[in-house]
Tab-separated table of C-alpha atoms in Angstrom:
chain	number	residue	atom	x	y	z
A	563	MET	CA	19.364	14.149	-17.533
A	564	TRP	CA	18.063	10.633	-16.890
A	565	LYS	CA	15.097	9.118	-18.652
A	566	ASN	CA	14.109	5.506	-19.125
A	567	MET	CA	13.918	5.035	-22.884
A	568	ASN	CA	12.726	1.438	-22.496
A	569	LYS	CA	9.598	2.266	-20.523
A	570	PRO	CA	6.417	2.333	-22.610
A	571	ASP	CA	4.351	5.515	-22.795
A	572	PHE	CA	1.367	4.766	-20.554
A	573	GLY	CA	-0.597	5.935	-17.565
A	574	VAL	CA	-1.710	9.243	-16.095
A	575	LEU	CA	1.716	9.791	-14.480
A	576	ASP	CA	3.865	9.292	-17.571
A	577	GLY	CA	6.679	11.859	-17.433
A	578	LEU	CA	6.768	12.032	-13.609
A	579	LYS	CA	10.221	11.154	-12.272
A	580	VAL	CA	10.321	9.354	-8.922
A	581	VAL	CA	13.281	8.084	-6.900
A	582	HIS	CA	13.096	5.981	-3.762
A	583	SER	CA	15.636	4.571	-1.326
A	584	ALA	CA	13.086	3.052	1.056
A	585	THR	CA	13.167	-0.574	2.190
A	586	ASN	CA	10.728	-3.349	3.093
A	587	MET	CA	7.148	-2.436	2.155
A	588	ALA	CA	5.512	0.945	2.816
A	589	GLY	CA	7.846	3.281	0.917
A	590	PRO	CA	8.500	0.962	-2.010
A	591	MET	CA	4.806	0.085	-2.259
A	592	GLY	CA	3.886	3.769	-2.463
A	593	ALA	CA	6.520	4.325	-5.144
A	594	THR	CA	5.297	1.284	-7.077
A	595	MET	CA	1.745	2.644	-7.026
A	596	LEU	CA	3.080	5.682	-8.881
A	597	ALA	CA	5.112	3.540	-11.299
A	598	ASP	CA	2.076	1.343	-12.020
A	599	HIS	CA	0.470	4.451	-13.492
A	600	GLY	CA	3.411	5.521	-15.636
A	601	ALA	CA	5.939	7.261	-13.386
A	602	ASP	CA	9.605	6.730	-14.299
A	603	LEU	CA	10.947	5.128	-11.100
A	604	ILE	CA	14.524	4.549	-9.928
A	605	TRP	CA	15.148	2.383	-6.852
A	606	LEU	CA	18.370	3.238	-5.008
A	607	GLU	CA	19.524	0.218	-3.022
A	608	ASN	CA	22.346	-0.388	-0.558
A	609	PRO	CA	25.095	-2.094	-2.595
A	610	ARG	CA	26.335	-4.209	0.313
A	611	ILE	CA	23.153	-5.024	2.275
A	612	PRO	CA	20.290	-5.743	-0.139
A	613	ASP	CA	16.726	-4.783	0.755
A	614	THR	CA	15.314	-6.995	3.513
A	615	SER	CA	12.392	-7.903	1.293
A	616	ARG	CA	14.721	-9.780	-1.039
A	617	SER	CA	15.020	-12.494	1.603
A	618	GLY	CA	11.515	-12.209	3.045
A	619	ILE	CA	8.143	-13.485	1.875
A	620	PRO	CA	8.412	-15.073	-1.589
A	621	LEU	CA	7.398	-12.714	-4.408
A	622	THR	CA	7.395	-9.605	-2.173
A	623	VAL	CA	10.069	-8.033	-4.347
A	624	GLU	CA	8.423	-9.161	-7.581
A	625	ILE	CA	5.134	-7.490	-6.705
A	626	GLU	CA	6.274	-4.354	-4.859
A	627	ARG	CA	9.408	-3.569	-6.905
A	628	ARG	CA	7.961	-4.005	-10.370
A	629	ASN	CA	7.973	-1.221	-12.962
A	630	CYS	CA	11.256	0.262	-11.774
A	631	ARG	CA	14.972	0.363	-12.494
A	632	THR	CA	17.565	-0.136	-9.794
A	633	LEU	CA	20.914	1.407	-8.990
A	634	ALA	CA	22.879	-0.178	-6.133
A	635	LEU	CA	24.606	2.931	-4.809
A	636	ASP	CA	26.660	3.817	-1.733
A	637	ILE	CA	24.954	7.190	-1.279
A	638	PRO	CA	27.028	8.628	1.614
A	639	SER	CA	30.364	7.980	-0.119
A	640	PRO	CA	31.849	11.026	-1.907
A	641	GLN	CA	31.313	9.510	-5.352
A	642	GLY	CA	27.909	8.168	-4.377
A	643	ARG	CA	26.859	11.592	-3.155
A	644	GLU	CA	27.669	13.137	-6.517
A	645	ILE	CA	25.695	10.491	-8.370
A	646	PHE	CA	22.812	10.946	-5.903
A	647	LYS	CA	22.938	14.679	-6.617
A	648	LYS	CA	22.755	14.158	-10.380
A	649	ILE	CA	19.746	11.869	-9.972
A	650	LEU	CA	17.795	14.173	-7.645
A	651	GLU	CA	18.550	17.249	-9.735
A	652	ASP	CA	16.259	15.766	-12.360
A	653	ALA	CA	13.662	14.114	-10.088
A	654	ASP	CA	10.181	15.285	-9.117
A	655	ILE	CA	9.634	13.108	-6.017
A	656	TYR	CA	12.114	11.443	-3.672
A	657	ILE	CA	10.913	8.857	-1.105
A	658	GLU	CA	13.251	7.648	1.661
A	659	GLY	CA	12.797	5.363	4.629
A	660	TRP	CA	15.999	5.440	6.646
A	661	LYS	CA	16.099	5.929	10.386
A	662	PRO	CA	15.124	9.553	11.102
A	663	GLY	CA	18.147	11.828	10.959
A	664	THR	CA	20.227	9.550	8.728
A	665	LEU	CA	20.178	11.821	5.687
A	666	ALA	CA	21.056	14.856	7.795
A	667	LYS	CA	23.917	12.895	9.396
A	668	TRP	CA	25.254	12.265	5.905
A	669	GLY	CA	25.049	15.998	5.147
A	670	LEU	CA	21.964	15.496	2.992
A	671	SER	CA	19.297	17.501	4.807
A	672	ASP	CA	16.182	18.789	3.055
A	673	ASP	CA	17.864	22.163	2.562
A	674	VAL	CA	20.816	20.520	0.834
A	675	LEU	CA	18.531	18.540	-1.448
A	676	TRP	CA	16.577	21.710	-2.257
A	677	SER	CA	19.815	23.510	-3.069
A	678	TRP	CA	20.211	20.906	-5.806
A	679	ASN	CA	16.567	20.932	-6.851
A	680	PRO	CA	14.278	23.628	-5.350
A	681	LYS	CA	11.152	21.913	-6.717
A	682	LEU	CA	11.835	18.502	-5.205
A	683	VAL	CA	9.094	16.774	-3.185
A	684	ILE	CA	10.783	14.824	-0.360
A	685	VAL	CA	8.865	12.091	1.464
A	686	HIS	CA	10.345	10.842	4.759
A	687	VAL	CA	8.733	7.528	5.755
A	688	SER	CA	9.218	6.183	9.281
A	689	GLY	CA	7.394	4.447	12.089
A	690	TYR	CA	7.053	7.329	14.531
A	691	GLY	CA	7.929	10.432	12.528
A	692	GLN	CA	10.992	12.631	12.144
A	693	SER	CA	10.554	14.652	15.346
A	694	GLY	CA	9.110	14.470	18.856
A	695	ASP	CA	10.411	12.322	21.698
A	696	PRO	CA	13.764	10.723	20.724
A	697	GLU	CA	12.710	7.638	22.676
A	698	TYR	CA	10.026	7.164	20.025
A	699	TYR	CA	11.175	8.567	16.709
A	700	THR	CA	14.443	6.630	16.816
A	701	ARG	CA	12.574	3.319	17.024
A	702	GLY	CA	12.236	1.040	14.036
A	703	GLY	CA	8.871	0.931	12.369
A	704	TYR	CA	7.286	-2.049	10.666
A	705	ASP	CA	3.768	-3.031	9.684
A	706	ALA	CA	2.869	-4.862	12.901
A	707	ILE	CA	4.551	-2.140	14.991
A	708	GLY	CA	2.287	0.443	13.376
A	709	GLN	CA	-0.760	-1.652	14.196
A	710	ALA	CA	0.349	-2.222	17.796
A	711	ALA	CA	1.491	1.319	18.633
A	712	SER	CA	-1.618	3.028	17.217
A	713	GLY	CA	-4.200	1.124	19.289
A	714	PHE	CA	-5.380	-0.662	16.151
A	715	MET	CA	-4.133	-4.096	17.232
A	716	ASN	CA	-5.684	-3.801	20.692
A	717	GLN	CA	-9.039	-2.772	19.249
A	718	ASN	CA	-8.992	-5.735	16.879
A	719	HIS	CA	-7.551	-8.194	19.404
A	720	GLY	CA	-4.510	-9.029	17.311
A	721	ALA	CA	-2.843	-8.090	14.039
A	722	VAL	CA	-5.435	-7.768	11.292
A	723	ALA	CA	-3.316	-8.941	8.364
A	724	PRO	CA	0.231	-8.721	7.086
A	725	PHE	CA	0.960	-5.383	5.425
A	726	SER	CA	-2.327	-3.659	6.338
A	727	CYS	CA	-0.390	-0.811	7.960
A	728	ASP	CA	2.171	-0.772	5.145
A	729	ALA	CA	-0.582	-0.604	2.542
A	730	GLN	CA	-2.327	2.282	4.316
A	731	ALA	CA	0.966	4.157	4.582
A	732	ALA	CA	1.736	3.464	0.917
A	733	MET	CA	-1.541	5.054	-0.185
A	734	TYR	CA	-0.756	8.149	1.898
A	735	ILE	CA	2.751	8.252	0.400
A	736	ALA	CA	1.296	8.213	-3.107
A	737	PHE	CA	-1.461	10.702	-2.265
A	738	SER	CA	0.663	13.180	-0.310
A	739	SER	CA	3.545	13.181	-2.779
A	740	LEU	CA	1.197	13.895	-5.683
A	741	ALA	CA	-0.657	16.551	-3.674
A	742	ALA	CA	2.661	18.241	-2.918
A	743	TYR	CA	3.762	17.919	-6.539
A	744	TYR	CA	0.518	19.596	-7.652
A	745	ARG	CA	1.382	22.530	-5.399
A	746	VAL	CA	4.994	22.622	-6.612
A	747	CYS	CA	3.728	22.925	-10.188
A	748	LYS	CA	1.897	26.095	-9.144
A	749	THR	CA	4.540	27.670	-6.896
A	750	GLY	CA	7.901	26.205	-7.901
A	751	VAL	CA	8.651	25.575	-4.226
A	752	GLY	CA	9.476	22.057	-3.015
A	753	GLU	CA	7.883	20.271	-0.074
A	754	SER	CA	9.014	17.914	2.686
A	755	ILE	CA	6.560	15.292	3.971
A	756	ASP	CA	6.973	13.658	7.384
A	757	LEU	CA	4.933	10.456	7.173
A	758	SER	CA	4.609	8.310	10.294
A	759	GLN	CA	3.115	4.859	9.849
A	760	VAL	CA	1.757	4.913	13.391
A	761	GLU	CA	0.016	8.245	12.781
A	762	ILE	CA	-1.487	6.921	9.551
A	763	MET	CA	-2.989	4.006	11.459
A	764	MET	CA	-4.348	6.451	14.046
A	765	ARG	CA	-5.955	8.523	11.274
A	766	GLN	CA	-7.751	5.429	9.990
A	767	GLN	CA	-9.559	4.806	13.285
A	768	LEU	CA	-12.821	6.614	13.944
A	769	TYR	CA	-12.990	4.892	17.323
A	770	LEU	CA	-9.749	6.548	18.431
A	771	SER	CA	-11.155	10.010	17.737
A	772	ASP	CA	-14.375	9.051	19.513
A	773	TYR	CA	-12.346	8.000	22.563
A	774	ALA	CA	-10.282	11.214	22.441
A	775	THR	CA	-13.477	13.299	22.260
A	776	ASN	CA	-15.946	11.387	24.409
A	777	GLY	CA	-13.906	8.812	26.296
A	778	ARG	CA	-16.054	6.159	24.654
A	779	THR	CA	-14.632	2.660	24.287
A	780	TYR	CA	-15.818	-0.173	22.085
A	781	GLY	CA	-15.823	-3.908	22.559
A	782	ASP	CA	-14.044	-6.597	20.582
A	783	GLU	CA	-14.391	-5.741	16.884
A	784	SER	CA	-12.193	-8.580	15.633
A	785	LYS	CA	-15.227	-10.583	14.518
A	786	LYS	CA	-18.705	-9.083	14.883
A	787	SER	CA	-19.417	-5.413	15.372
A	788	ALA	CA	-19.597	-4.408	19.019
A	789	THR	CA	-22.113	-1.648	18.295
A	790	ILE	CA	-24.249	-2.641	15.298
A	791	ALA	CA	-26.470	-5.726	15.097
A	792	GLY	CA	-26.451	-7.817	11.946
A	793	TRP	CA	-22.826	-6.980	11.205
A	794	GLY	CA	-20.256	-9.769	11.097
A	795	PRO	CA	-19.723	-13.398	10.071
A	796	PHE	CA	-22.526	-15.947	10.258
A	797	THR	CA	-22.057	-19.675	9.664
A	798	ALA	CA	-24.138	-21.419	7.000
A	799	ALA	CA	-25.392	-25.004	7.041
A	800	ASP	CA	-22.393	-26.250	5.056
A	801	GLY	CA	-19.946	-24.696	7.528
A	802	GLN	CA	-18.902	-21.788	5.310
A	803	ASP	CA	-19.072	-18.315	6.796
A	804	ILE	CA	-20.936	-15.403	5.247
A	805	TYR	CA	-20.061	-11.860	6.222
A	806	VAL	CA	-23.146	-9.689	6.568
A	807	VAL	CA	-23.393	-5.927	6.907
A	808	GLY	CA	-27.070	-5.636	7.758
A	809	ILE	CA	-27.567	-1.884	7.634
A	810	GLY	CA	-29.183	0.651	5.317
A	811	GLY	CA	-32.680	1.840	4.536
A	812	ASN	CA	-33.415	-0.795	1.881
A	813	THR	CA	-31.992	-3.505	4.122
A	814	MET	CA	-34.423	-2.596	6.895
A	815	ARG	CA	-37.361	-2.111	4.547
A	816	LYS	CA	-36.865	-5.287	2.487
A	817	GLY	CA	-34.393	-7.610	4.165
A	818	ALA	CA	-35.316	-7.300	7.827
A	819	ASP	CA	-38.991	-7.363	6.912
A	820	TRP	CA	-38.419	-10.569	4.889
A	821	LEU	CA	-36.791	-12.233	7.902
A	822	GLY	CA	-39.615	-11.323	10.247
A	823	LEU	CA	-38.791	-7.857	11.609
A	824	LYS	CA	-41.842	-6.214	10.107
A	825	TYR	CA	-41.017	-2.818	8.646
A	826	GLY	CA	-42.890	-0.115	10.537
A	827	SER	CA	-43.034	-2.176	13.735
A	828	GLU	CA	-41.575	-1.179	17.089
A	829	LEU	CA	-38.462	-3.275	16.443
A	830	ASN	CA	-38.032	-1.955	12.890
A	831	PRO	CA	-39.670	1.485	12.633
A	832	GLU	CA	-40.041	3.315	9.339
A	833	GLY	CA	-36.983	5.337	8.367
A	834	ASN	CA	-34.702	3.074	10.356
A	835	SER	CA	-31.326	2.201	8.804
A	836	ILE	CA	-29.287	0.694	11.663
A	837	ILE	CA	-30.218	-1.567	14.554
A	838	ALA	CA	-28.053	-1.123	17.623
A	839	LYS	CA	-26.376	-4.028	19.349
A	840	GLY	CA	-27.635	-4.891	22.840
A	841	THR	CA	-31.206	-3.743	22.227
A	842	ALA	CA	-34.288	-5.917	21.882
A	843	ALA	CA	-34.344	-5.150	18.170
A	844	GLY	CA	-30.623	-5.876	17.884
A	845	ASP	CA	-30.966	-9.230	19.619
A	846	GLU	CA	-33.825	-10.173	17.299
A	847	TRP	CA	-31.960	-9.037	14.155
A	848	ASP	CA	-28.927	-11.135	15.099
A	849	ARG	CA	-31.159	-14.097	15.967
A	850	VAL	CA	-33.117	-14.220	12.703
A	851	LEU	CA	-29.963	-13.795	10.627
A	852	THR	CA	-28.180	-16.528	12.573
A	853	GLU	CA	-31.065	-18.968	12.284
A	854	TYR	CA	-31.750	-18.372	8.598
A	855	ILE	CA	-28.125	-18.579	7.478
A	856	ALA	CA	-27.540	-21.713	9.579
A	857	SER	CA	-30.472	-23.405	7.825
A	858	VAL	CA	-29.195	-23.216	4.240
A	859	PRO	CA	-25.915	-23.641	2.320
A	860	ALA	CA	-23.702	-20.564	2.013
A	861	ALA	CA	-24.345	-20.102	-1.715
A	862	THR	CA	-28.116	-20.121	-1.133
A	863	ALA	CA	-27.900	-17.750	1.821
A	864	GLU	CA	-25.742	-15.327	-0.131
A	865	LYS	CA	-28.108	-15.348	-3.115
A	866	GLU	CA	-31.257	-14.850	-1.031
A	867	LEU	CA	-29.825	-12.214	1.278
A	868	LEU	CA	-28.616	-10.171	-1.690
A	869	ALA	CA	-31.997	-10.589	-3.393
A	870	HIS	CA	-33.580	-8.991	-0.328
A	871	SER	CA	-31.113	-6.052	-0.172
A	872	ILE	CA	-28.951	-7.417	2.645
A	873	PRO	CA	-25.280	-6.740	1.760
A	874	CYS	CA	-23.178	-9.855	2.239
A	875	THR	CA	-20.549	-12.122	0.756
A	876	ARG	CA	-19.169	-15.544	1.391
A	877	ILE	CA	-15.764	-15.220	3.051
A	878	MET	CA	-13.627	-16.060	0.064
A	879	THR	CA	-10.457	-18.103	-0.125
A	880	TYR	CA	-7.778	-17.040	-2.600
A	881	GLU	CA	-8.943	-19.899	-4.838
A	882	ASP	CA	-12.485	-18.511	-4.702
A	883	VAL	CA	-11.233	-15.063	-5.633
A	884	LEU	CA	-9.222	-16.301	-8.610
A	885	ASN	CA	-12.152	-18.355	-9.898
A	886	THR	CA	-14.712	-15.537	-9.660
A	887	GLU	CA	-15.786	-14.613	-13.181
A	888	HIS	CA	-16.481	-10.994	-12.209
A	889	TRP	CA	-12.806	-10.285	-11.548
A	890	LYS	CA	-11.802	-12.004	-14.783
A	891	MET	CA	-14.215	-9.787	-16.709
A	892	ARG	CA	-12.761	-6.663	-15.090
A	893	GLY	CA	-9.138	-7.569	-15.747
A	894	THR	CA	-8.330	-7.508	-12.045
A	895	PHE	CA	-5.329	-9.792	-12.498
A	896	THR	CA	-2.441	-9.509	-14.905
A	897	THR	CA	0.463	-11.719	-15.927
A	898	TYR	CA	3.951	-10.417	-16.623
A	899	LYS	CA	7.451	-11.785	-16.963
A	900	SER	CA	9.918	-11.658	-14.107
A	901	SER	CA	13.526	-10.717	-14.767
A	902	HIS	CA	14.238	-14.432	-14.381
A	903	GLY	CA	11.846	-15.247	-17.216
A	904	TYR	CA	8.954	-16.909	-15.391
A	905	ASP	CA	5.358	-15.694	-15.240
A	906	ILE	CA	4.115	-13.576	-12.333
A	907	ASN	CA	0.362	-13.564	-11.780
A	908	SER	CA	-0.600	-10.509	-9.765
A	909	VAL	CA	-3.268	-7.913	-9.171
A	910	ALA	CA	-3.099	-5.372	-11.969
A	911	PRO	CA	-2.391	-1.666	-11.362
A	912	MET	CA	-5.254	-0.135	-9.413
A	913	PRO	CA	-7.542	1.685	-9.787
A	914	HIS	CA	-8.695	1.230	-13.387
A	915	MET	CA	-8.200	4.310	-15.565
A	916	ALA	CA	-10.447	4.641	-18.613
A	917	ASN	CA	-8.265	6.745	-20.912
A	918	ARG	CA	-4.698	6.212	-19.644
A	919	PRO	CA	-4.661	2.842	-17.860
A	920	GLY	CA	-1.760	1.622	-15.815
A	921	GLN	CA	0.231	-1.441	-16.759
A	922	VAL	CA	3.082	-3.660	-15.646
A	923	TRP	CA	5.887	-3.299	-18.152
A	924	ARG	CA	8.649	-4.948	-16.159
A	925	GLY	CA	9.258	-7.393	-13.321
A	926	ALA	CA	11.454	-6.550	-10.339
A	927	PRO	CA	15.139	-5.974	-11.114
A	928	SER	CA	17.979	-7.770	-9.367
A	929	LEU	CA	20.467	-5.786	-7.267
A	930	GLY	CA	22.217	-3.235	-9.475
A	931	MET	CA	20.647	-4.593	-12.645
A	932	ASP	CA	20.385	-1.133	-14.234
A	933	ASN	CA	23.622	0.434	-12.974
A	934	GLU	CA	25.165	0.870	-16.421
A	935	GLU	CA	21.994	2.162	-18.047
A	936	ILE	CA	21.240	4.795	-15.410
A	937	LEU	CA	24.832	5.933	-15.012
A	938	GLY	CA	25.179	6.118	-18.788
A	939	GLU	CA	22.196	8.480	-18.889
A	940	LEU	CA	24.001	10.611	-16.299
A	941	GLY	CA	27.036	10.875	-18.566
A	942	PHE	CA	29.379	8.292	-17.054
A	943	SER	CA	31.681	6.412	-19.414
A	944	ALA	CA	32.239	2.637	-19.321
A	945	GLU	CA	35.652	3.216	-17.751
A	946	GLU	CA	34.228	5.476	-15.045
A	947	ILE	CA	31.524	2.931	-14.269
A	948	GLU	CA	34.119	0.175	-14.002
A	949	LYS	CA	36.034	2.272	-11.476
A	950	LEU	CA	32.856	2.797	-9.431
A	951	TYR	CA	32.551	-0.990	-9.193
A	952	ALA	CA	36.205	-1.288	-8.190
A	953	ASP	CA	35.784	1.375	-5.495
A	954	GLY	CA	32.651	-0.323	-4.075
A	955	VAL	CA	30.427	2.670	-4.854
A	956	ILE	CA	28.094	0.470	-6.902
A	957	ASN	CA	27.474	-3.273	-6.906
A	958	LYS	CA	25.587	-5.910	-8.846
A	959	ARG	CA	24.238	-9.384	-8.148
A	960	PRO	CA	22.820	-12.046	-10.473
A	961	VAL	CA	19.143	-12.163	-11.388
A	962	GLU	CA	17.252	-13.840	-8.573
A	963	ASP	CA	14.451	-16.379	-8.634
A	964	PHE	CA	11.980	-15.026	-6.065
A	965	ARG	CA	9.616	-18.007	-6.265
A	966	GLN	CA	11.506	-19.948	-3.583
């Protein structure tokens, strides 16, 4: 039985055992979300070809592989398979992200894994799913691919941001695995989850369902709303943009009235909460917002709009975010030591828990950093571990400096 004796007792998921062999972002990010709230997490990594993220964007590994231990294991090898079996026999959740069909090709189908552990929750993460048209489900899936293939990129006239698809998928990985685990605790029967990143991005789009139901299309939403007036960025006198979402009952009653759209008038009737784009009222709402915001500095516009119940914010830079006192007061950011010994400043585990908060207890491990510890917990002797190294079943590399 494996258990990390060095992990502090913390979080609402303390005692949950999670294993992942996913790469890049979505799968590992979902696993890290669980570990941030106390789950005991083991990362199984290819001993010969390290995770792509190790050579990608600086600090990717440090942020999305924190709070875990790593075992660099050749899973399909005979010895690796036996070690894999010992690990999963004692796991609650297993997350994998290989090309669909890879585990089955290795003789490690869901049924085989359940023969080892009938209660195991298995999460298969891929771009297009585990079944369907082979022309699709055999394709590689990455963040931008998920945005492009789901219609999301077209609707927004370009990729929205790096990792937006990965982050959405990660939240569904965390949610669905815990939902399945809740059911397993009641029934004792494991579950297999087929999570497609493209499908997740489809699920996030109301406009896609509207098109499927009504054939309705929407204009360019990459900047201002194509359907709602008063929604989007407006430029202040000092050149800084303010993003306004000018909707809601109080906004119409107080804010629009303050800017000249008298509440109760034909353009702003009582009970109104949204002004449609392309109408006389919509044109006027956009005009008065544009003219007012352009006449004053961004800080003044933000203060006055908020004072009159018009939701808005200056479009913040990272420097602005880090210097905002509100986030400091909430403990939004945390500092922890990397395995290399330097400080990592990162967003703390989210969301905030009142009674059992999450924490970062460890930076990202280097390849195979915890081989001996994990294998020792599984009952392997020092001599047996040395032979696994000699046979290429496990591997280890020096601690890396991910700042470069």
